[in-house]
GROMACS .gro file of C-alpha atoms in nm:
model
  273
    1MET     CA    1   7.489  16.045  11.992
    2GLU     CA    2   7.791  15.951  11.778
    3ALA     CA    3   8.016  16.226  11.648
    4GLU     CA    4   8.032  16.296  11.276
    5PRO     CA    5   8.341  16.159  11.100
    6LEU     CA    6   8.636  16.394  11.076
    7ARG     CA    7   8.714  16.495  10.717
    8VAL     CA    8   9.090  16.538  10.667
    9ALA     CA    9   9.223  16.689  10.345
   10ALA     CA   10   9.555  16.764  10.179
   11TRP     CA   11   9.574  17.055   9.937
   12ASN     CA   12   9.861  17.228   9.759
   13LEU     CA   13   9.737  17.587   9.736
   14GLU     CA   14   9.986  17.692   9.467
   15HIS     CA   15  10.204  17.979   9.589
   16LEU     CA   16   9.932  18.127   9.808
   17ASN     CA   17  10.020  18.472   9.943
   18ALA     CA   18   9.811  18.741  10.108
   19ASP     CA   19   9.890  19.004   9.845
   20GLY     CA   20   9.781  18.779   9.560
   21SER     CA   21  10.063  18.888   9.331
   22GLU     CA   22  10.384  18.777   9.502
   23GLY     CA   23  10.397  18.418   9.383
   24CYS     CA   24  10.412  18.244   9.048
   25ILE     CA   25  10.031  18.252   9.016
   26ASP     CA   26   9.840  18.577   9.054
   27ARG     CA   27   9.526  18.568   9.266
   28THR     CA   28   9.231  18.805   9.288
   29GLU     CA   29   8.984  18.852   9.572
   30ALA     CA   30   8.739  18.650   9.361
   31ASP     CA   31   8.990  18.363   9.358
   32PHE     CA   32   9.019  18.371   9.737
   33THR     CA   33   8.640  18.366   9.762
   34LEU     CA   34   8.619  18.063   9.533
   35MET     CA   35   8.872  17.877   9.743
   36LYS     CA   36   8.684  17.954  10.066
   37GLN     CA   37   8.360  17.838   9.906
   38SER     CA   38   8.523  17.514   9.790
   39ILE     CA   39   8.655  17.442  10.140
   40LEU     CA   40   8.305  17.500  10.280
   41GLU     CA   41   8.135  17.284  10.015
   42GLN     CA   42   8.379  16.997  10.066
   43GLU     CA   43   8.311  17.013  10.442
   44PHE     CA   44   8.673  16.984  10.551
   45ASP     CA   45   8.752  16.968  10.922
   46VAL     CA   46   9.133  16.955  10.896
   47VAL     CA   47   9.336  17.072  10.595
   48ALA     CA   48   9.704  16.992  10.550
   49PHE     CA   49   9.811  17.268  10.312
   50GLN     CA   50  10.127  17.321  10.108
   51GLU     CA   51  10.272  17.621   9.923
   52VAL     CA   52  10.139  17.885  10.159
   53LYS     CA   53  10.371  18.179  10.224
   54ASP     CA   54  10.281  18.256  10.585
   55LEU     CA   55  10.002  18.293  10.840
   56ALA     CA   56   9.858  18.600  10.666
   57ALA     CA   57   9.829  18.402  10.343
   58ALA     CA   58   9.658  18.110  10.515
   59GLU     CA   59   9.407  18.346  10.675
   60LYS     CA   60   9.295  18.460  10.327
   61VAL     CA   61   9.116  18.127  10.285
   62PHE     CA   62   9.093  18.000  10.643
   63SER     CA   63   8.924  18.263  10.858
   64PRO     CA   64   9.089  18.288  11.204
   65THR     CA   65   8.743  18.310  11.359
   66GLU     CA   66   8.668  17.958  11.229
   67TRP     CA   67   9.007  17.789  11.208
   68ASN     CA   68   9.319  17.737  11.413
   69ILE     CA   69   9.622  17.763  11.185
   70GLU     CA   70   9.963  17.605  11.233
   71VAL     CA   71  10.240  17.696  10.985
   72SER     CA   72  10.583  17.535  10.955
   73LYS     CA   73  10.854  17.721  11.145
   74ARG     CA   74  11.106  17.692  10.862
   75PRO     CA   75  11.284  18.030  10.834
   76HIS     CA   76  11.150  18.257  10.562
   77GLN     CA   77  11.353  18.271  10.243
   78GLU     CA   78  11.422  18.585  10.045
   79PRO     CA   79  11.209  18.603   9.727
   80ASN     CA   80  11.375  18.528   9.396
   81MET     CA   81  11.346  18.750   9.091
   82GLU     CA   82  11.210  18.468   8.877
   83CYS     CA   83  10.953  18.197   8.935
   84LEU     CA   84  11.221  17.931   8.917
   85ASP     CA   85  11.594  17.967   8.938
   86ALA     CA   86  11.867  17.713   8.866
   87LEU     CA   87  11.810  17.550   9.206
   88GLY     CA   88  11.434  17.520   9.154
   89ARG     CA   89  11.342  17.785   9.409
   90PHE     CA   90  11.022  17.981   9.374
   91ARG     CA   91  10.994  18.357   9.397
   92GLN     CA   92  10.846  18.345   9.745
   93HIS     CA   93  10.875  18.146  10.064
   94ILE     CA   94  10.635  17.851  10.066
   95ALA     CA   95  10.549  17.640  10.368
   96THR     CA   96  10.346  17.346  10.489
   97GLY     CA   97  10.085  17.381  10.761
   98PHE     CA   98   9.747  17.282  10.900
   99ALA     CA   99   9.410  17.450  10.931
  100ILE     CA  100   9.201  17.289  11.207
  101ARG     CA  101   8.840  17.387  11.263
  102LYS     CA  102   8.773  17.560  11.596
  103GLY     CA  103   8.650  17.314  11.856
  104ILE     CA  104   8.871  17.027  11.741
  105ASP     CA  105   9.127  16.940  12.007
  106TYR     CA  106   9.478  16.894  11.876
  107GLU     CA  107   9.845  16.900  11.975
  108ARG     CA  108  10.128  17.056  11.774
  109HIS     CA  109  10.450  16.856  11.759
  110ASP     CA  110  10.793  16.973  11.650
  111ASP     CA  111  10.831  17.017  11.275
  112VAL     CA  112  11.013  16.738  11.095
  113LYS     CA  113  11.302  16.968  11.014
  114SER     CA  114  11.517  16.688  10.873
  115LEU     CA  115  11.298  16.680  10.560
  116GLY     CA  116  11.464  17.011  10.467
  117LEU     CA  117  11.794  16.821  10.412
  118GLY     CA  118  11.979  17.134  10.523
  119HIS     CA  119  11.863  17.312  10.206
  120ASN     CA  120  11.713  17.661  10.219
  121PHE     CA  121  11.424  17.571   9.992
  122HIS     CA  122  11.324  17.214  10.083
  123ARG     CA  123  11.015  17.218  10.304
  124TRP     CA  124  10.986  17.090  10.659
  125GLY     CA  125  10.706  16.855  10.764
  126THR     CA  126  10.431  16.984  10.992
  127ASP     CA  127  10.322  16.737  11.260
  128ILE     CA  128  10.005  16.738  11.474
  129SER     CA  129   9.785  16.496  11.666
  130ILE     CA  130   9.408  16.517  11.664
  131LYS     CA  131   9.312  16.446  12.025
  132SER     CA  132   9.013  16.227  12.103
  133GLY     CA  133   8.933  15.887  12.248
  134SER     CA  134   9.121  15.745  11.950
  135ASN     CA  135   9.397  15.987  11.855
  136LEU     CA  136   9.518  16.038  11.499
  137ARG     CA  137   9.870  16.162  11.424
  138LEU     CA  138   9.903  16.366  11.101
  139LEU     CA  139  10.224  16.454  10.917
  140ASN     CA  140  10.198  16.706  10.633
  141VAL     CA  141  10.474  16.689  10.372
  142HIS     CA  142  10.581  16.864  10.054
  143LEU     CA  143  10.870  16.668   9.906
  144VAL     CA  144  11.123  16.769   9.643
  145PRO     CA  145  11.002  16.795   9.281
  146GLY     CA  146  11.160  16.648   8.972
  147CYS     CA  147  11.158  16.271   9.040
  148TRP     CA  148  10.796  16.189   8.962
  149SER     CA  149  10.829  15.834   8.822
  150ASN     CA  150  11.067  15.573   8.679
  151THR     CA  151  11.110  15.798   8.375
  152GLU     CA  152  11.304  16.042   8.591
  153ASP     CA  153  11.476  15.758   8.778
  154GLU     CA  154  11.651  15.673   8.452
  155ASP     CA  155  11.736  16.035   8.364
  156GLU     CA  156  12.092  16.128   8.458
  157ALA     CA  157  11.989  16.496   8.472
  158LYS     CA  158  11.743  16.411   8.753
  159LYS     CA  159  11.994  16.215   8.962
  160ALA     CA  160  12.023  16.480   9.237
  161GLN     CA  161  11.646  16.527   9.270
  162CYS     CA  162  11.587  16.152   9.292
  163ALA     CA  163  11.860  16.114   9.553
  164ASP     CA  164  11.706  16.391   9.764
  165LEU     CA  165  11.361  16.237   9.731
  166ARG     CA  166  11.490  15.897   9.840
  167THR     CA  167  11.651  16.055  10.147
  168GLN     CA  168  11.325  16.232  10.234
  169LEU     CA  169  11.128  15.908  10.199
  170GLU     CA  170  11.377  15.731  10.426
  171ILE     CA  171  11.312  16.006  10.684
  172LEU     CA  172  10.939  15.933  10.650
  173VAL     CA  173  11.009  15.565  10.710
  174GLU     CA  174  11.179  15.659  11.039
  175TRP     CA  175  10.877  15.872  11.137
  176ARG     CA  176  10.643  15.587  11.036
  177ASP     CA  177  10.837  15.335  11.245
  178ALA     CA  178  10.821  15.564  11.550
  179ARG     CA  179  10.445  15.572  11.517
  180LEU     CA  180  10.423  15.195  11.476
  181ASP     CA  181  10.649  15.140  11.779
  182GLY     CA  182  10.427  15.377  11.979
  183ASN     CA  183  10.107  15.206  11.860
  184GLU     CA  184   9.980  15.534  11.711
  185SER     CA  185   9.735  15.549  11.422
  186PHE     CA  186   9.854  15.802  11.167
  187ALA     CA  187   9.835  15.950  10.821
  188ILE     CA  188  10.114  16.099  10.611
  189LEU     CA  189   9.959  16.335  10.360
  190GLY     CA  190  10.046  16.615  10.121
  191ASP     CA  191  10.238  16.672   9.800
  192PHE     CA  192  10.486  16.386   9.755
  193ASN     CA  193  10.586  16.494   9.403
  194ARG     CA  194  10.590  16.125   9.317
  195ARG     CA  195  10.341  15.901   9.137
  196LEU     CA  196  10.339  15.644   9.416
  197ALA     CA  197  10.041  15.450   9.280
  198LEU     CA  198  10.219  15.342   8.961
  199PRO     CA  199  10.295  14.967   8.955
  200LYS     CA  200  10.605  14.865   9.153
  201ASP     CA  201  10.699  15.224   9.236
  202TRP     CA  202  11.009  15.219   9.455
  203GLY     CA  203  10.882  15.513   9.660
  204TRP     CA  204  10.569  15.331   9.774
  205THR     CA  205  10.765  15.007   9.822
  206LEU     CA  206  10.999  15.197  10.054
  207LEU     CA  207  10.718  15.360  10.253
  208ASN     CA  208  10.503  15.052  10.294
  209THR     CA  209  10.605  14.813  10.569
  210LYS     CA  210  10.582  14.436  10.551
  211ASP     CA  211  10.485  14.397  10.915
  212GLN     CA  212  10.201  14.649  10.923
  213LYS     CA  213  10.056  14.720  10.581
  214LEU     CA  214   9.981  15.085  10.515
  215GLU     CA  215   9.707  15.203  10.284
  216LEU     CA  216   9.773  15.433   9.989
  217LEU     CA  217   9.432  15.591   9.935
  218THR     CA  218   9.521  15.725   9.591
  219SER     CA  219   9.578  15.373   9.456
  220ALA     CA  220   9.206  15.332   9.382
  221GLY     CA  221   9.216  15.525   9.053
  222GLY     CA  222   9.374  15.805   8.855
  223SER     CA  223   9.351  16.179   8.917
  224LYS     CA  224   9.091  16.379   8.725
  225CYS     CA  225   9.212  16.720   8.844
  226HIS     CA  226   9.425  16.838   8.553
  227PRO     CA  227   9.384  16.732   8.189
  228SER     CA  228   9.761  16.690   8.145
  229PHE     CA  229   9.824  16.468   8.451
  230SER     CA  230   9.638  16.143   8.510
  231GLU     CA  231   9.830  16.013   8.814
  232PHE     CA  232   9.825  16.151   9.167
  233ILE     CA  233  10.128  16.318   9.321
  234ASP     CA  234   9.922  16.438   9.620
  235HIS     CA  235   9.856  16.143   9.850
  236ILE     CA  236   9.709  16.026  10.180
  237ILE     CA  237   9.887  15.728  10.336
  238VAL     CA  238   9.712  15.575  10.636
  239GLY     CA  239   9.845  15.356  10.914
  240ASP     CA  240   9.516  15.270  11.087
  241LEU     CA  241   9.647  15.039  11.358
  242ASN     CA  242   9.315  14.920  11.495
  243GLY     CA  243   9.152  14.908  11.153
  244SER     CA  244   8.850  15.113  11.256
  245LEU     CA  245   8.939  15.483  11.219
  246LEU     CA  246   8.941  15.521  10.841
  247VAL     CA  247   8.593  15.530  10.692
  248LYS     CA  248   8.609  15.283  10.406
  249ASN     CA  249   8.563  15.421  10.055
  250SER     CA  250   8.565  15.778  10.185
  251PHE     CA  251   8.861  15.893   9.976
  252ARG     CA  252   8.770  16.165   9.726
  253GLU     CA  253   8.937  16.414   9.497
  254GLY     CA  254   8.795  16.767   9.502
  255PRO     CA  255   8.717  16.985   9.203
  256ARG     CA  256   8.965  17.211   9.031
  257ILE     CA  257   8.909  17.579   9.113
  258ALA     CA  258   8.854  17.768   8.786
  259ASP     CA  259   9.170  17.751   8.569
  260HIS     CA  260   9.410  17.717   8.862
  261PRO     CA  261   9.557  17.586   9.081
  262ASP     CA  262   9.653  17.266   8.904
  263HIS     CA  263   9.627  17.074   9.233
  264CYS     CA  264   9.295  16.954   9.369
  265ALA     CA  265   9.231  16.868   9.731
  266VAL     CA  266   9.228  16.501   9.831
  267SER     CA  267   9.047  16.394  10.145
  268ALA     CA  268   8.921  16.104  10.356
  269ASP     CA  269   8.700  16.059  10.661
  270PHE     CA  270   8.803  15.920  11.000
  271GLU     CA  271   8.586  15.802  11.289
  272LEU     CA  272   8.743  15.945  11.603
  273ARG     CA  273   8.567  15.844  11.921
   0.00000   0.00000   0.00000
């Protein structure tokens, strides 16, 4: 009997913390329950999450009896007094990580520390492989904010953010090339803070390779998550080297949970033999 496809999601959980009141968005126990219900209803098997403070926060929505949890090892930052300070830092430490359903075999790789650019706030990438007859390497990213499109590219006030984003994308190109050289199928997923699906976007042009075309799953249509934002900044980029792992037309955008967060999960299915 053939195994069911693996459903892999990326979801920015918006300053998630175990207390519910430490981040920029307050959360109640009812909010945590809604998030757990949404994860169950969307039938996720692997979730690449962003903006989670620590393991205790992740366990508020991913029960440790049902999920294995891997959180970035980036050192914890001291909380700020305000939601945002002059450097764009949030009140609490936020990290990338993965929740993997129990029973799924995986391997944790070293974090992609270089994505932090030596900055206390910039997030590291979390890197795992789903182990099966046809392995799938997954890199979870949360890139710098502020350089969302060509509008910001032309804004002198956004010059530093755009330069940092370009450097981070060049680091992803190096990671991509290592996978291609090793003949590994992979996905880079998470919050890119960039509208990569806009026509002729330099970020997507940089990430996509001429020799082995990658697939930007969010290019099929606009986001319906938030009424104020019609383009995706959360993406799944697939390098399916044998052309058979990604289930065609399986990309989906999840529902928004009540009034917040303003990110919705994005997901796709993979056939892993």
